[in-house]
Amino acid sequence: MTEPTIEVEAGAAPEAHEHEVPPRNWVAVAIMGLFQVLVLMMFGFFVAYSDDLAVVNETQKDFELSRLYPFFQDVHVMVFIGFGFLMTFLHRYSMSSVGFNLFIAAQMLQWTMLSNGFWHRVFSEKYSWHEPIRLTVADLVTADFGAATVLISMGAMLGKCGPVQLMLMGMFEILVYSINESIGVYEYQAVDMGGSMYVHMFGAFFGVACSSMYMPASRVAELDSKKKLGASRTTDTFAMIGTLFLWMFWPSFNGALATGAARNRVVINTVLAISSSCTATFVVSYLCRGKLSMVDVQNATLAGGVAVGSSSDLVIDAWPAMLVGSIAGVVSCLGYIYLQPALEKLGIHDTCGVLNLHGIPGMIGAIGGAVSAAAEDGDTLYGSDIASVFPARANGGRSASKQGAMQAACMFTTLGISIAGGLLVGLLLRLAGDSLDFKGNDGIFEDSKYWEIENEEDEEAHPMTAKEGAQ
């Protein structure tokens, strides 16, 4: 049976295939697949459910679940919706922002459980090498904290690399993150209730260091010849969805692992601090720019939640929480207006400005935590033993001033480890080059390199570099 022939008019080009399969980078495919296989095998060999999940005391276990699960869900929403949509401001990269956020967060959630379980055994005698890693609902919360740390770093790298590079960055970062957190918790016995140091400051400085080593600002400007690093009204509005989710649920992030009356203080102090940073941001943005900037409103309004984290369970009255939030809002907003353009001139490119939202407010929180710790020189705090907040001070084991000094030492250690780790990982990614990325010549800050896009309509976007300077 002969196949029919199709006559083509003279001068007419044959019809192109509608679904042409693009070339694949099989190295990237293998890395993504093998990572999940590796994690699955490690869970099979080294992880088991905690004995707390056994049906021994159902009433107690139901109480524990009802106490933690609502806060876990709030943090989960922050990680997958809040962070994801906050990064959709890029006009040509919004699909990648929210899509890669889901991909990376889901992977790092699993990886953090393994990494924390390993390094906690290295630094603490509380855990036995002969026992598997025991999972509880609280481990889901701490796993979200690890994922959030990587997503903060991803904000600095956003648009300049693909999902495989982000995955490898996160894989190495979580290992360093767990080491730093273990040093702080077990060696310094530093308290960081809301993660100002362990999550926000670490993630920001790691990401900025990694970005500066992987792709300097001059190289970004060279590759972004079509000025794709910009936002539109639509993408800025979508990014505000992320801001609003983060703003509403931040008290849960800071108070997820708090217990008893401390949780009440954390929630109230966080609401007051983040409300104050919101107000301060609007004032400073209009004062310095002459008009309000969506970049400021999307980010600096959240700075109070970051800054009050370390001391959220210690602040005695309402006004100090509001003061901390106001200072964080002002400093963060000024960072977006003046610091970020200055850093780009120095060769440091931070796509989302995570240094202004997480890094510097995280340092403010760490300093606030150290001052609060040094100031609490009594044996009780709100009617409870001071050891319930600072375990190292049990039975007079550590003075208030020494606890404050340990909090400060933890801050500087976190700075050093995060910057060194970020520079190293950035160098490794830079040496690997494009060998780990998807194939294509679409350039940076471009969705079409990674996603199928149909009926694409160009929308006028405004640039995001020079406009961030003082107007």
Tab-separated table of C-alpha atoms in Angstrom:
chain	number	residue	atom	x	y	z
A	1	MET	CA	0.000	0.000	0.000
A	2	THR	CA	1.488	3.286	-1.096
A	3	GLU	CA	1.346	6.313	1.176
A	4	PRO	CA	-0.399	9.416	-0.175
A	5	THR	CA	1.739	12.244	-1.361
A	6	ILE	CA	1.115	15.862	-0.448
A	7	GLU	CA	1.647	18.415	-3.126
A	8	VAL	CA	3.231	21.657	-2.027
A	9	GLU	CA	2.716	24.790	-4.034
A	10	ALA	CA	5.791	26.265	-5.597
A	11	GLY	CA	7.526	28.674	-3.279
A	12	ALA	CA	5.541	27.509	-0.219
A	13	ALA	CA	7.450	26.241	2.772
A	14	PRO	CA	6.428	22.886	4.221
A	15	GLU	CA	4.351	23.106	7.401
A	16	ALA	CA	6.487	22.956	10.555
A	17	HIS	CA	5.828	20.452	13.269
A	18	GLU	CA	3.596	21.988	15.897
A	19	HIS	CA	5.161	20.088	18.787
A	20	GLU	CA	8.827	19.950	17.986
A	21	VAL	CA	10.704	18.287	20.833
A	22	PRO	CA	13.558	20.507	22.046
A	23	PRO	CA	16.957	18.951	22.791
A	24	ARG	CA	17.341	17.705	26.339
A	25	ASN	CA	20.257	17.976	28.719
A	26	TRP	CA	20.482	14.374	29.898
A	27	VAL	CA	22.906	15.321	32.653
A	28	ALA	CA	20.266	17.611	34.117
A	29	VAL	CA	17.610	14.921	33.778
A	30	ALA	CA	19.848	12.379	35.525
A	31	ILE	CA	20.698	14.716	38.405
A	32	MET	CA	17.061	15.610	39.074
A	33	GLY	CA	15.957	11.996	38.957
A	34	LEU	CA	18.846	10.527	40.931
A	35	PHE	CA	18.437	13.076	43.701
A	36	GLN	CA	14.904	11.893	44.431
A	37	VAL	CA	15.968	8.251	44.207
A	38	LEU	CA	18.805	8.947	46.665
A	39	VAL	CA	16.461	10.682	49.105
A	40	LEU	CA	13.955	7.817	48.849
A	41	MET	CA	16.639	5.232	49.616
A	42	MET	CA	17.964	7.229	52.567
A	43	PHE	CA	14.469	7.525	54.020
A	44	GLY	CA	14.114	3.773	53.632
A	45	PHE	CA	17.350	3.011	55.480
A	46	PHE	CA	17.589	5.784	58.061
A	47	VAL	CA	14.136	7.202	58.829
A	48	ALA	CA	11.240	5.906	60.895
A	49	TYR	CA	8.185	7.382	62.541
A	50	SER	CA	8.610	8.535	66.111
A	51	ASP	CA	7.273	6.429	68.938
A	52	ASP	CA	5.070	9.433	69.678
A	53	LEU	CA	3.015	8.457	66.640
A	54	ALA	CA	2.227	5.051	68.116
A	55	VAL	CA	-1.234	4.528	69.577
A	56	VAL	CA	-0.202	4.778	73.229
A	57	ASN	CA	-1.953	7.889	74.461
A	58	GLU	CA	-4.322	9.045	71.745
A	59	THR	CA	-5.602	12.006	73.746
A	60	GLN	CA	-2.090	13.392	74.227
A	61	LYS	CA	-1.102	12.775	70.627
A	62	ASP	CA	-4.277	14.397	69.283
A	63	PHE	CA	-3.492	17.417	71.454
A	64	GLU	CA	0.036	17.596	70.058
A	65	LEU	CA	-1.270	17.401	66.488
A	66	SER	CA	-3.921	20.048	67.102
A	67	ARG	CA	-1.254	22.306	68.643
A	68	LEU	CA	1.305	22.018	65.838
A	69	TYR	CA	-0.590	21.214	62.646
A	70	PRO	CA	-2.398	24.585	62.216
A	71	PHE	CA	0.910	26.420	62.631
A	72	PHE	CA	2.610	23.973	60.263
A	73	GLN	CA	-0.047	24.621	57.637
A	74	ASP	CA	0.442	28.378	58.003
A	75	VAL	CA	4.191	28.009	57.513
A	76	HIS	CA	3.541	25.639	54.596
A	77	VAL	CA	1.370	28.277	52.918
A	78	MET	CA	4.116	30.858	53.436
A	79	VAL	CA	6.714	28.602	51.820
A	80	PHE	CA	4.735	27.459	48.786
A	81	ILE	CA	2.387	30.392	48.122
A	82	GLY	CA	3.975	33.340	49.931
A	83	PHE	CA	7.543	32.928	48.708
A	84	GLY	CA	6.407	31.572	45.339
A	85	PHE	CA	4.178	34.479	44.368
A	86	LEU	CA	6.456	37.095	45.927
A	87	MET	CA	9.031	36.184	43.271
A	88	THR	CA	6.643	36.440	40.307
A	89	PHE	CA	7.402	40.133	39.783
A	90	LEU	CA	9.771	39.401	36.894
A	91	HIS	CA	7.928	40.127	33.646
A	92	ARG	CA	9.471	37.298	31.614
A	93	TYR	CA	10.230	34.884	34.431
A	94	SER	CA	7.064	34.674	36.560
A	95	MET	CA	6.233	31.077	35.580
A	96	SER	CA	9.717	29.932	36.512
A	97	SER	CA	9.580	31.846	39.792
A	98	VAL	CA	6.483	30.133	41.125
A	99	GLY	CA	7.194	26.802	39.412
A	100	PHE	CA	10.787	26.431	40.572
A	101	ASN	CA	9.699	27.564	44.038
A	102	LEU	CA	7.419	24.521	44.222
A	103	PHE	CA	10.103	22.183	42.846
A	104	ILE	CA	12.893	23.381	45.141
A	105	ALA	CA	10.744	23.651	48.286
A	106	ALA	CA	9.371	20.132	47.850
A	107	GLN	CA	12.882	18.712	47.503
A	108	MET	CA	14.437	20.697	50.331
A	109	LEU	CA	11.585	19.742	52.664
A	110	GLN	CA	12.716	16.128	52.393
A	111	TRP	CA	16.437	16.881	52.365
A	112	THR	CA	16.240	19.017	55.528
A	113	MET	CA	14.786	16.123	57.529
A	114	LEU	CA	17.760	13.959	56.603
A	115	SER	CA	20.382	16.672	57.067
A	116	ASN	CA	19.052	17.844	60.436
A	117	GLY	CA	18.798	14.279	61.664
A	118	PHE	CA	22.423	13.578	60.740
A	119	TRP	CA	24.039	16.743	62.069
A	120	HIS	CA	22.040	16.717	65.294
A	121	ARG	CA	23.665	13.355	66.003
A	122	VAL	CA	27.089	14.791	65.286
A	123	PHE	CA	26.706	17.707	67.711
A	124	SER	CA	24.469	16.285	70.427
A	125	GLU	CA	24.597	13.189	72.617
A	126	LYS	CA	20.819	13.387	72.913
A	127	TYR	CA	20.476	11.368	69.702
A	128	SER	CA	21.847	7.865	69.183
A	129	TRP	CA	23.585	6.662	66.040
A	130	HIS	CA	21.968	3.284	66.632
A	131	GLU	CA	18.469	4.717	66.269
A	132	PRO	CA	16.829	5.884	63.025
A	133	ILE	CA	15.794	9.480	62.495
A	134	ARG	CA	12.415	9.685	64.221
A	135	LEU	CA	9.891	11.902	62.465
A	136	THR	CA	7.237	13.962	64.261
A	137	VAL	CA	4.947	16.793	63.219
A	138	ALA	CA	7.516	19.206	64.680
A	139	ASP	CA	10.014	17.887	62.105
A	140	LEU	CA	7.659	19.009	59.343
A	141	VAL	CA	7.858	22.545	60.740
A	142	THR	CA	11.655	22.547	60.942
A	143	ALA	CA	11.793	21.054	57.435
A	144	ASP	CA	9.761	24.011	56.191
A	145	PHE	CA	12.249	26.319	57.910
A	146	GLY	CA	15.053	24.679	55.937
A	147	ALA	CA	13.102	24.988	52.690
A	148	ALA	CA	12.424	28.665	53.448
A	149	THR	CA	16.156	29.240	53.949
A	150	VAL	CA	16.907	27.908	50.469
A	151	LEU	CA	14.066	29.915	48.922
A	152	ILE	CA	15.532	33.082	50.434
A	153	SER	CA	18.851	32.260	48.758
A	154	MET	CA	16.980	31.448	45.554
A	155	GLY	CA	15.695	35.029	45.594
A	156	ALA	CA	19.234	36.298	45.112
A	157	MET	CA	19.885	33.822	42.269
A	158	LEU	CA	16.477	34.155	40.614
A	159	GLY	CA	16.511	34.240	36.820
A	160	LYS	CA	20.232	33.637	36.421
A	161	CYS	CA	20.257	29.835	36.547
A	162	GLY	CA	17.985	26.855	36.010
A	163	PRO	CA	16.264	24.385	38.321
A	164	VAL	CA	19.186	21.964	38.431
A	165	GLN	CA	21.630	24.621	39.630
A	166	LEU	CA	19.076	25.795	42.197
A	167	MET	CA	18.570	22.223	43.354
A	168	LEU	CA	22.307	21.630	43.785
A	169	MET	CA	22.688	24.978	45.542
A	170	GLY	CA	19.932	23.995	47.944
A	171	MET	CA	21.364	20.529	48.485
A	172	PHE	CA	24.730	21.921	49.622
A	173	GLU	CA	23.148	24.855	51.440
A	174	ILE	CA	20.981	22.646	53.631
A	175	LEU	CA	24.036	20.693	54.740
A	176	VAL	CA	25.754	23.942	55.763
A	177	TYR	CA	22.507	25.282	57.241
A	178	SER	CA	22.157	22.223	59.488
A	179	ILE	CA	25.771	22.536	60.641
A	180	ASN	CA	25.300	26.206	61.514
A	181	GLU	CA	22.014	25.575	63.314
A	182	SER	CA	23.534	22.684	65.276
A	183	ILE	CA	26.483	24.837	66.341
A	184	GLY	CA	24.123	27.576	67.480
A	185	VAL	CA	21.732	25.299	69.336
A	186	TYR	CA	24.128	22.792	70.896
A	187	GLU	CA	27.450	24.626	71.175
A	188	TYR	CA	26.370	28.226	71.856
A	189	GLN	CA	22.930	27.251	73.194
A	190	ALA	CA	21.649	30.404	71.499
A	191	VAL	CA	17.904	30.946	71.266
A	192	ASP	CA	16.393	32.103	67.959
A	193	MET	CA	12.649	31.566	68.206
A	194	GLY	CA	11.649	33.140	64.880
A	195	GLY	CA	14.740	32.211	62.879
A	196	SER	CA	16.163	35.716	62.479
A	197	MET	CA	19.671	34.243	62.471
A	198	TYR	CA	19.337	30.597	61.475
A	199	VAL	CA	16.843	31.154	58.621
A	200	HIS	CA	16.670	34.749	57.386
A	201	MET	CA	20.186	36.031	57.929
A	202	PHE	CA	21.783	32.751	56.872
A	203	GLY	CA	19.680	32.386	53.724
A	204	ALA	CA	20.204	35.983	52.619
A	205	PHE	CA	23.974	36.134	53.053
A	206	PHE	CA	24.436	32.648	51.598
A	207	GLY	CA	22.366	33.589	48.539
A	208	VAL	CA	24.045	36.946	47.941
A	209	ALA	CA	27.503	35.406	48.311
A	210	CYS	CA	26.561	32.591	45.937
A	211	SER	CA	25.125	35.032	43.387
A	212	SER	CA	28.142	37.329	43.497
A	213	MET	CA	30.450	34.423	42.789
A	214	TYR	CA	28.233	32.687	40.228
A	215	MET	CA	27.339	35.711	38.114
A	216	PRO	CA	28.644	39.218	38.908
A	217	ALA	CA	26.420	42.212	38.185
A	218	SER	CA	28.484	43.184	35.122
A	219	ARG	CA	27.858	39.756	33.589
A	220	VAL	CA	24.130	40.046	34.344
A	221	ALA	CA	23.993	43.387	32.521
A	222	GLU	CA	25.871	41.877	29.572
A	223	LEU	CA	23.544	38.863	29.244
A	224	ASP	CA	20.364	40.857	29.849
A	225	SER	CA	20.771	42.863	26.661
A	226	LYS	CA	17.006	42.787	25.974
A	227	LYS	CA	16.249	44.201	29.430
A	228	LYS	CA	14.106	41.283	30.585
A	229	LEU	CA	14.876	42.111	34.214
A	230	GLY	CA	11.708	44.119	34.651
A	231	ALA	CA	8.205	44.031	36.086
A	232	SER	CA	4.773	44.921	34.768
A	233	ARG	CA	1.543	45.925	36.444
A	234	THR	CA	0.303	42.365	36.178
A	235	THR	CA	3.379	40.698	37.644
A	236	ASP	CA	3.700	43.314	40.385
A	237	THR	CA	0.084	42.640	41.359
A	238	PHE	CA	0.707	38.893	41.449
A	239	ALA	CA	3.752	39.472	43.632
A	240	MET	CA	1.555	41.362	46.088
A	241	ILE	CA	-0.406	38.126	46.593
A	242	GLY	CA	2.766	36.586	47.988
A	243	THR	CA	3.363	39.621	50.171
A	244	LEU	CA	-0.121	39.464	51.658
A	245	PHE	CA	0.095	35.747	52.426
A	246	LEU	CA	3.483	36.216	54.096
A	247	TRP	CA	2.291	39.286	55.998
A	248	MET	CA	-0.762	37.521	57.399
A	249	PHE	CA	0.913	34.262	58.390
A	250	TRP	CA	4.229	35.584	59.723
A	251	PRO	CA	3.121	35.280	63.388
A	252	SER	CA	2.770	31.516	62.802
A	253	PHE	CA	6.274	31.335	61.338
A	254	ASN	CA	7.760	32.957	64.435
A	255	GLY	CA	5.585	31.067	66.898
A	256	ALA	CA	5.296	27.598	65.363
A	257	LEU	CA	7.655	25.936	67.851
A	258	ALA	CA	6.842	28.129	70.857
A	259	THR	CA	4.891	26.602	73.731
A	260	GLY	CA	2.591	27.825	76.454
A	261	ALA	CA	2.454	31.538	77.256
A	262	ALA	CA	5.530	32.175	75.097
A	263	ARG	CA	3.465	31.452	71.989
A	264	ASN	CA	0.993	34.172	72.975
A	265	ARG	CA	3.822	36.688	73.308
A	266	VAL	CA	5.339	35.666	69.976
A	267	VAL	CA	2.073	36.095	68.084
A	268	ILE	CA	1.245	39.476	69.618
A	269	ASN	CA	4.766	40.869	69.252
A	270	THR	CA	5.023	39.716	65.640
A	271	VAL	CA	1.696	41.296	64.668
A	272	LEU	CA	2.742	44.592	66.257
A	273	ALA	CA	6.212	44.538	64.674
A	274	ILE	CA	5.091	43.657	61.166
A	275	SER	CA	2.265	46.227	61.292
A	276	SER	CA	4.769	48.900	62.297
A	277	SER	CA	7.180	47.968	59.509
A	278	CYS	CA	4.311	48.194	57.029
A	279	THR	CA	3.465	51.738	58.095
A	280	ALA	CA	7.108	52.802	58.125
A	281	THR	CA	7.646	51.438	54.619
A	282	PHE	CA	4.877	53.519	53.083
A	283	VAL	CA	6.190	56.663	54.751
A	284	VAL	CA	9.829	56.143	53.725
A	285	SER	CA	8.996	54.987	50.187
A	286	TYR	CA	6.953	58.115	49.446
A	287	LEU	CA	9.391	60.411	51.251
A	288	CYS	CA	12.449	59.188	49.330
A	289	ARG	CA	10.973	58.485	45.911
A	290	GLY	CA	8.171	61.044	45.603
A	291	LYS	CA	5.802	58.177	44.763
A	292	LEU	CA	5.173	54.779	46.294
A	293	SER	CA	7.196	51.876	44.879
A	294	MET	CA	5.773	48.376	44.598
A	295	VAL	CA	9.249	46.979	45.211
A	296	ASP	CA	9.321	48.624	48.643
A	297	VAL	CA	5.760	47.645	49.506
A	298	GLN	CA	6.185	44.041	48.375
A	299	ASN	CA	9.243	43.504	50.550
A	300	ALA	CA	10.043	46.046	53.256
A	301	THR	CA	6.550	45.778	54.739
A	302	LEU	CA	7.559	42.284	55.917
A	303	ALA	CA	10.837	43.289	57.564
A	304	GLY	CA	9.307	43.697	61.018
A	305	GLY	CA	8.418	40.002	61.131
A	306	VAL	CA	12.032	39.119	60.359
A	307	ALA	CA	13.562	41.536	62.850
A	308	VAL	CA	11.397	40.625	65.844
A	309	GLY	CA	11.963	36.880	65.388
A	310	SER	CA	14.863	36.291	67.785
A	311	SER	CA	13.324	38.291	70.626
A	312	SER	CA	9.635	37.686	69.873
A	313	ASP	CA	9.135	35.629	73.041
A	314	LEU	CA	11.190	38.004	75.225
A	315	VAL	CA	9.880	41.515	74.506
A	316	ILE	CA	8.279	42.782	77.709
A	317	ASP	CA	5.915	45.436	76.393
A	318	ALA	CA	4.164	46.287	73.155
A	319	TRP	CA	6.159	49.403	72.302
A	320	PRO	CA	9.573	47.670	71.947
A	321	ALA	CA	8.077	45.273	69.397
A	322	MET	CA	6.655	48.215	67.482
A	323	LEU	CA	9.980	50.042	67.689
A	324	VAL	CA	11.880	47.033	66.327
A	325	GLY	CA	9.367	46.687	63.485
A	326	SER	CA	9.535	50.381	62.613
A	327	ILE	CA	13.337	50.373	62.528
A	328	ALA	CA	13.348	47.262	60.339
A	329	GLY	CA	10.843	48.785	57.917
A	330	VAL	CA	12.856	51.988	57.564
A	331	VAL	CA	16.195	50.193	57.139
A	332	SER	CA	14.788	47.663	54.668
A	333	CYS	CA	13.120	50.328	52.541
A	334	LEU	CA	16.284	52.441	52.477
A	335	GLY	CA	18.170	49.312	51.455
A	336	TYR	CA	16.003	48.887	48.350
A	337	ILE	CA	16.340	52.562	47.483
A	338	TYR	CA	20.061	53.138	48.096
A	339	LEU	CA	21.954	49.975	49.056
A	340	GLN	CA	20.893	47.656	46.234
A	341	PRO	CA	22.023	49.988	43.392
A	342	ALA	CA	25.285	50.581	45.263
A	343	LEU	CA	25.919	46.837	45.561
A	344	GLU	CA	25.339	46.379	41.833
A	345	LYS	CA	28.062	48.940	41.146
A	346	LEU	CA	30.328	46.798	43.326
A	347	GLY	CA	29.489	43.717	41.243
A	348	ILE	CA	26.963	42.113	43.602
A	349	HIS	CA	23.637	41.277	41.953
A	350	ASP	CA	20.694	40.384	44.204
A	351	THR	CA	17.609	39.838	42.043
A	352	CYS	CA	14.974	40.046	44.793
A	353	GLY	CA	16.944	42.181	47.227
A	354	VAL	CA	16.962	39.462	49.886
A	355	LEU	CA	19.742	41.269	51.728
A	356	ASN	CA	17.339	44.135	52.384
A	357	LEU	CA	14.354	42.001	53.399
A	358	HIS	CA	16.032	39.095	55.200
A	359	GLY	CA	19.731	39.785	55.731
A	360	ILE	CA	19.861	43.184	57.421
A	361	PRO	CA	16.543	42.813	59.315
A	362	GLY	CA	17.810	39.394	60.417
A	363	MET	CA	20.899	41.087	61.859
A	364	ILE	CA	18.647	43.588	63.635
A	365	GLY	CA	16.754	40.640	65.093
A	366	ALA	CA	19.963	38.917	66.169
A	367	ILE	CA	21.192	42.072	67.911
A	368	GLY	CA	17.794	42.479	69.544
A	369	GLY	CA	17.946	38.892	70.765
A	370	ALA	CA	21.404	39.412	72.264
A	371	VAL	CA	20.332	42.608	74.038
A	372	SER	CA	17.152	40.979	75.348
A	373	ALA	CA	19.094	37.973	76.617
A	374	ALA	CA	21.641	40.147	78.425
A	375	ALA	CA	18.893	42.265	79.981
A	376	GLU	CA	16.998	39.334	81.528
A	377	ASP	CA	19.164	38.903	84.621
A	378	GLY	CA	16.444	37.509	86.881
A	379	ASP	CA	15.718	33.883	87.650
A	380	THR	CA	12.181	34.059	86.289
A	381	LEU	CA	10.534	35.423	83.159
A	382	TYR	CA	6.810	36.107	83.165
A	383	GLY	CA	6.440	33.877	86.230
A	384	SER	CA	8.311	30.961	84.647
A	385	ASP	CA	11.823	29.696	85.269
A	386	ILE	CA	14.291	31.577	83.047
A	387	ALA	CA	15.581	28.167	81.915
A	388	SER	CA	12.307	27.636	80.029
A	389	VAL	CA	13.536	30.298	77.576
A	390	PHE	CA	17.319	29.963	77.969
A	391	PRO	CA	18.140	26.329	78.837
A	392	ALA	CA	21.821	27.197	79.373
A	393	ARG	CA	20.843	29.334	82.368
A	394	ALA	CA	19.328	26.419	84.289
A	395	ASN	CA	20.536	26.155	87.897
A	396	GLY	CA	22.699	29.240	87.499
A	397	GLY	CA	24.788	27.624	84.801
A	398	ARG	CA	25.153	30.789	82.734
A	399	SER	CA	24.759	34.476	83.553
A	400	ALA	CA	22.569	36.857	81.559
A	401	SER	CA	25.566	38.731	80.185
A	402	LYS	CA	27.193	35.505	79.030
A	403	GLN	CA	23.961	34.402	77.364
A	404	GLY	CA	23.880	37.724	75.519
A	405	ALA	CA	27.498	37.219	74.460
A	406	MET	CA	26.700	33.731	73.156
A	407	GLN	CA	23.777	35.137	71.166
A	408	ALA	CA	26.139	37.684	69.585
A	409	ALA	CA	28.757	35.007	68.899
A	410	CYS	CA	26.110	32.921	67.170
A	411	MET	CA	25.261	35.879	64.933
A	412	PHE	CA	28.868	36.337	63.807
A	413	THR	CA	29.315	32.589	63.326
A	414	THR	CA	26.197	32.490	61.158
A	415	LEU	CA	27.539	35.376	59.082
A	416	GLY	CA	30.876	33.673	58.536
A	417	ILE	CA	29.505	30.224	57.723
A	418	SER	CA	26.794	31.527	55.376
A	419	ILE	CA	29.117	33.796	53.386
A	420	ALA	CA	31.878	31.184	53.117
A	421	GLY	CA	29.396	28.475	52.135
A	422	GLY	CA	27.724	30.710	49.554
A	423	LEU	CA	31.005	31.694	47.930
A	424	LEU	CA	32.094	28.060	47.677
A	425	VAL	CA	28.825	26.826	46.185
A	426	GLY	CA	28.721	29.789	43.789
A	427	LEU	CA	32.217	28.951	42.601
A	428	LEU	CA	31.272	25.312	42.000
A	429	LEU	CA	28.203	26.326	39.993
A	430	ARG	CA	30.260	28.813	38.016
A	431	LEU	CA	32.849	26.161	37.150
A	432	ALA	CA	30.080	23.819	35.995
A	433	GLY	CA	28.795	26.532	33.659
A	434	ASP	CA	25.847	25.748	31.395
A	435	SER	CA	26.466	22.004	31.527
A	436	LEU	CA	23.786	21.663	34.219
A	437	ASP	CA	21.194	23.967	32.641
A	438	PHE	CA	18.416	23.290	30.144
A	439	LYS	CA	19.446	23.651	26.519
A	440	GLY	CA	18.409	26.771	24.657
A	441	ASN	CA	19.577	30.253	23.754
A	442	ASP	CA	16.784	32.241	25.358
A	443	GLY	CA	19.097	33.916	27.862
A	444	ILE	CA	18.530	34.834	31.485
A	445	PHE	CA	15.255	35.995	33.063
A	446	GLU	CA	13.310	34.100	30.399
A	447	ASP	CA	10.543	31.531	30.932
A	448	SER	CA	10.588	30.154	27.394
A	449	LYS	CA	13.873	28.363	28.038
A	450	TYR	CA	12.170	26.119	30.599
A	451	TRP	CA	8.412	26.108	29.916
A	452	GLU	CA	6.024	25.494	27.052
A	453	ILE	CA	4.437	28.881	26.347
A	454	GLU	CA	1.528	29.337	23.966
A	455	ASN	CA	-0.087	32.526	22.688
A	456	GLU	CA	2.563	34.640	24.317
A	457	GLU	CA	1.773	38.326	24.324
A	458	ASP	CA	4.446	40.850	25.149
A	459	GLU	CA	3.544	43.371	27.805
A	460	GLU	CA	5.490	46.524	28.398
A	461	ALA	CA	7.662	46.173	31.469
A	462	HIS	CA	9.594	48.691	33.485
A	463	PRO	CA	13.278	48.070	34.325
A	464	MET	CA	14.288	46.910	37.782
A	465	THR	CA	17.873	48.044	38.159
A	466	ALA	CA	18.516	51.740	37.837
A	467	LYS	CA	14.962	52.620	38.842
A	468	GLU	CA	15.602	51.197	42.287
A	469	GLY	CA	18.002	54.033	43.040
A	470	ALA	CA	16.973	57.262	44.702
A	471	GLN	CA	14.746	59.351	42.504
